[in-house]
Short mmCIF file of C-alpha atoms and ligand atoms in Angstrom, two decimals:
data_model
loop_
_atom_site.label_atom_id
_atom_site.label_comp_id
_atom_site.label_asym_id
_atom_site.label_seq_id
_atom_site.Cartn_x
_atom_site.Cartn_y
_atom_site.Cartn_z
CA MET D 1 -230.63 -162.34 -36.55
CA SER D 2 -228.20 -163.86 -34.10
CA ARG D 3 -226.80 -161.33 -31.73
CA PRO D 4 -223.39 -161.40 -30.12
CA ASP D 5 -223.28 -162.08 -26.41
CA PRO D 6 -223.88 -158.65 -24.87
CA ASP D 7 -222.00 -159.77 -21.77
CA SER D 8 -218.84 -160.39 -23.74
CA ALA D 9 -216.93 -157.11 -23.85
CA THR D 10 -214.47 -158.51 -26.37
CA ASP D 11 -217.25 -159.59 -28.70
CA ARG D 12 -219.15 -156.34 -28.53
CA LEU D 13 -216.09 -154.14 -28.92
CA ALA D 14 -215.14 -156.08 -32.04
CA ARG D 15 -218.66 -155.70 -33.46
CA VAL D 16 -218.73 -151.98 -32.72
CA ARG D 17 -215.29 -151.52 -34.25
CA SER D 18 -216.48 -153.23 -37.41
CA ILE D 19 -219.71 -151.18 -37.60
CA ALA D 20 -217.91 -147.92 -36.86
CA SER D 21 -215.30 -148.53 -39.48
CA ALA D 22 -218.01 -149.29 -42.07
CA TYR D 23 -219.77 -145.99 -41.29
CA ARG D 24 -216.60 -143.91 -41.12
CA PRO D 25 -216.80 -142.63 -44.74
CA THR D 26 -220.52 -141.75 -44.46
CA PRO D 27 -221.28 -138.03 -44.03
CA GLY D 28 -223.21 -137.45 -40.79
CA ALA D 29 -222.38 -140.98 -39.74
CA LEU D 30 -222.93 -140.70 -36.01
CA LEU D 31 -226.70 -141.18 -35.84
CA PRO D 32 -226.93 -144.06 -38.32
CA LEU D 33 -223.92 -145.66 -36.67
CA LEU D 34 -225.55 -145.45 -33.24
CA HIS D 35 -228.75 -146.97 -34.64
CA ALA D 36 -226.71 -149.79 -36.16
CA VAL D 37 -224.93 -150.49 -32.87
CA GLN D 38 -228.19 -150.56 -30.93
CA ASN D 39 -229.80 -152.82 -33.53
CA GLU D 40 -226.87 -155.17 -33.22
CA LEU D 41 -226.33 -155.21 -29.46
CA GLY D 42 -229.71 -154.03 -28.15
CA PHE D 43 -228.00 -151.07 -26.45
CA ILE D 44 -224.96 -148.82 -26.72
CA PRO D 45 -222.49 -149.78 -24.01
CA ASP D 46 -220.40 -146.99 -22.51
CA ASP D 47 -217.18 -148.85 -23.29
CA CYS D 48 -217.96 -148.53 -27.02
CA VAL D 49 -218.02 -144.74 -26.95
CA PRO D 50 -214.22 -144.31 -27.29
CA ILE D 51 -214.22 -146.58 -30.35
CA ILE D 52 -217.04 -144.66 -32.01
CA ALA D 53 -215.44 -141.31 -31.16
CA GLY D 54 -212.09 -142.47 -32.51
CA GLU D 55 -213.50 -143.76 -35.78
CA LEU D 56 -215.47 -140.57 -36.45
CA ASP D 57 -212.85 -138.12 -35.14
CA LEU D 58 -215.24 -136.83 -32.51
CA SER D 59 -214.75 -136.29 -28.79
CA ARG D 60 -216.20 -138.82 -26.36
CA ALA D 61 -218.32 -136.01 -24.93
CA GLU D 62 -219.88 -135.39 -28.33
CA VAL D 63 -220.81 -139.04 -28.71
CA HIS D 64 -222.14 -139.26 -25.15
CA GLY D 65 -224.13 -136.08 -25.76
CA VAL D 66 -225.93 -137.52 -28.76
CA ILE D 67 -226.63 -140.85 -27.03
CA SER D 68 -228.13 -139.13 -24.01
CA PHE D 69 -230.09 -136.58 -26.08
CA TYR D 70 -232.16 -139.16 -27.95
CA HIS D 71 -234.61 -141.20 -25.86
CA HIS D 72 -234.34 -143.97 -28.40
CA PHE D 73 -230.81 -144.92 -27.41
CA ARG D 74 -230.25 -147.26 -24.46
CA ARG D 75 -227.08 -147.38 -22.41
CA THR D 76 -228.00 -150.60 -20.65
CA PRO D 77 -229.29 -153.91 -22.02
CA PRO D 78 -233.07 -154.07 -22.49
CA GLY D 79 -235.30 -156.71 -20.95
CA ARG D 80 -236.54 -159.67 -22.97
CA HIS D 81 -239.41 -157.48 -24.21
CA VAL D 82 -239.56 -153.73 -24.83
CA VAL D 83 -242.86 -151.91 -24.29
CA GLN D 84 -243.01 -148.33 -25.55
CA VAL D 85 -245.83 -145.97 -24.59
CA CYS D 86 -246.56 -143.10 -26.95
CA ARG D 87 -246.36 -139.70 -25.28
CA ALA D 88 -247.12 -137.57 -28.33
CA GLU D 89 -250.05 -135.23 -28.75
CA SER D 90 -252.79 -137.44 -30.13
CA CYS D 91 -252.19 -140.17 -27.59
CA GLN D 92 -252.02 -137.61 -24.79
CA ALA D 93 -255.40 -136.26 -25.90
CA MET D 94 -256.90 -139.74 -25.78
CA GLY D 95 -255.88 -140.71 -22.26
CA GLY D 96 -252.19 -141.32 -22.72
CA GLU D 97 -251.28 -139.78 -19.40
CA ALA D 98 -253.48 -142.19 -17.46
CA LEU D 99 -252.11 -145.05 -19.54
CA GLU D 100 -248.55 -144.04 -18.75
CA ALA D 101 -249.28 -143.92 -15.05
CA HIS D 102 -250.94 -147.32 -15.24
CA ALA D 103 -248.08 -148.85 -17.21
CA LYS D 104 -245.52 -147.65 -14.67
CA ALA D 105 -247.61 -148.86 -11.73
CA ARG D 106 -248.43 -152.19 -13.39
CA LEU D 107 -244.80 -152.95 -14.18
CA GLY D 108 -243.41 -151.26 -11.07
CA VAL D 109 -240.80 -149.35 -13.08
CA ASP D 110 -240.31 -145.89 -14.54
CA TYR D 111 -239.36 -145.15 -18.14
CA HIS D 112 -235.98 -146.45 -19.27
CA SER D 113 -236.12 -149.13 -16.60
CA THR D 114 -236.53 -152.88 -16.64
CA THR D 115 -238.63 -155.08 -14.36
CA PRO D 116 -236.55 -156.96 -11.77
CA ASP D 117 -237.15 -160.27 -13.60
CA CYS D 118 -235.65 -158.69 -16.77
CA ALA D 119 -238.88 -159.47 -18.65
CA VAL D 120 -239.97 -155.98 -19.71
CA THR D 121 -238.25 -152.66 -20.37
CA LEU D 122 -240.60 -149.65 -20.36
CA GLU D 123 -239.81 -146.75 -22.68
CA ALA D 124 -241.47 -143.56 -23.87
CA VAL D 125 -241.82 -142.86 -27.57
CA TYR D 126 -243.03 -139.80 -29.46
CA CYS D 127 -245.59 -140.90 -32.06
CA LEU D 128 -245.80 -144.43 -33.35
CA GLY D 129 -247.62 -143.30 -36.49
CA ASN D 130 -250.82 -144.86 -35.16
CA CYS D 131 -252.55 -141.64 -34.07
CA ALA D 132 -255.96 -142.69 -35.44
CA CYS D 133 -255.97 -145.49 -32.87
CA SER D 134 -254.63 -143.51 -29.90
CA PRO D 135 -253.47 -144.17 -27.34
CA ALA D 136 -250.91 -146.52 -28.79
CA ILE D 137 -248.06 -148.65 -27.54
CA ARG D 138 -245.44 -150.79 -29.22
CA VAL D 139 -244.70 -154.22 -27.85
CA ASP D 140 -241.41 -155.37 -29.32
CA ASP D 141 -242.16 -155.01 -33.07
CA GLU D 142 -245.95 -154.89 -32.82
CA ILE D 143 -248.00 -151.69 -32.51
CA VAL D 144 -251.17 -151.95 -30.45
CA GLY D 145 -253.85 -149.24 -30.61
CA ARG D 146 -256.70 -148.05 -28.41
CA VAL D 147 -254.93 -149.21 -25.30
CA ASP D 148 -256.58 -148.59 -21.96
CA ALA D 149 -255.52 -149.99 -18.60
CA ALA D 150 -257.35 -153.28 -19.15
CA ARG D 151 -255.85 -153.78 -22.61
CA PHE D 152 -252.40 -152.96 -21.28
CA ASP D 153 -252.78 -155.62 -18.59
CA GLU D 154 -253.88 -158.14 -21.23
CA VAL D 155 -250.83 -157.38 -23.35
CA ILE D 156 -248.49 -157.84 -20.40
CA ALA D 157 -250.25 -161.05 -19.40
CA GLU D 158 -249.83 -162.33 -22.98
CA LEU D 159 -246.12 -161.54 -22.87
CA ARG D 160 -245.67 -163.31 -19.58
CA SER D 161 -247.69 -166.35 -20.62
CA GLY D 162 -245.68 -166.52 -23.85
CA GLU D 163 -242.53 -166.65 -21.76
CA ALA D 164 -243.95 -169.30 -19.45
CA SER D 165 -244.83 -171.57 -22.36
CA ALA D 166 -241.55 -170.99 -24.24
S1 FES M 1 -249.44 -139.52 -31.16
FE1 FES M 1 -249.34 -141.54 -30.44
S2 FES M 1 -249.28 -142.72 -32.25
FE2 FES M 1 -249.18 -140.68 -32.95
#
């Protein structure tokens, strides 16, 4: 799917206006609309909130509240790759906490942050549906199970070497 230029405010406002107007008649439209905007732009820019609020007859505070409540929604553009570490129960029981600490140290960023080279955004997620192979991470669209520190480093090295050869 070709994405609009996220740096072009005009482009993204037009896309959001079009998405919001399509969702306007849908009952409980806010969450699916926000998912659609993030799928389209990769994040939900703050300057789109007034458009969304206006289309759905909500206050800007209500829209902001939902965006900030759900960890899934990003308010800034992601890096070229998104790595999500599962923080739910099964993964926690299988060493998830140590994996989280390693991931943050290895990338040098906290959750909801992007490495300075814009290569990787680190996010937390609450169950990837891969509990039998805990602890699990998702790397872009791929779920990887039984991840320890060494496997995490391999995955990141693969991402970086893929970028170098692209
Ligand atoms: S608890 Fe981590 S995949 Fe389900």
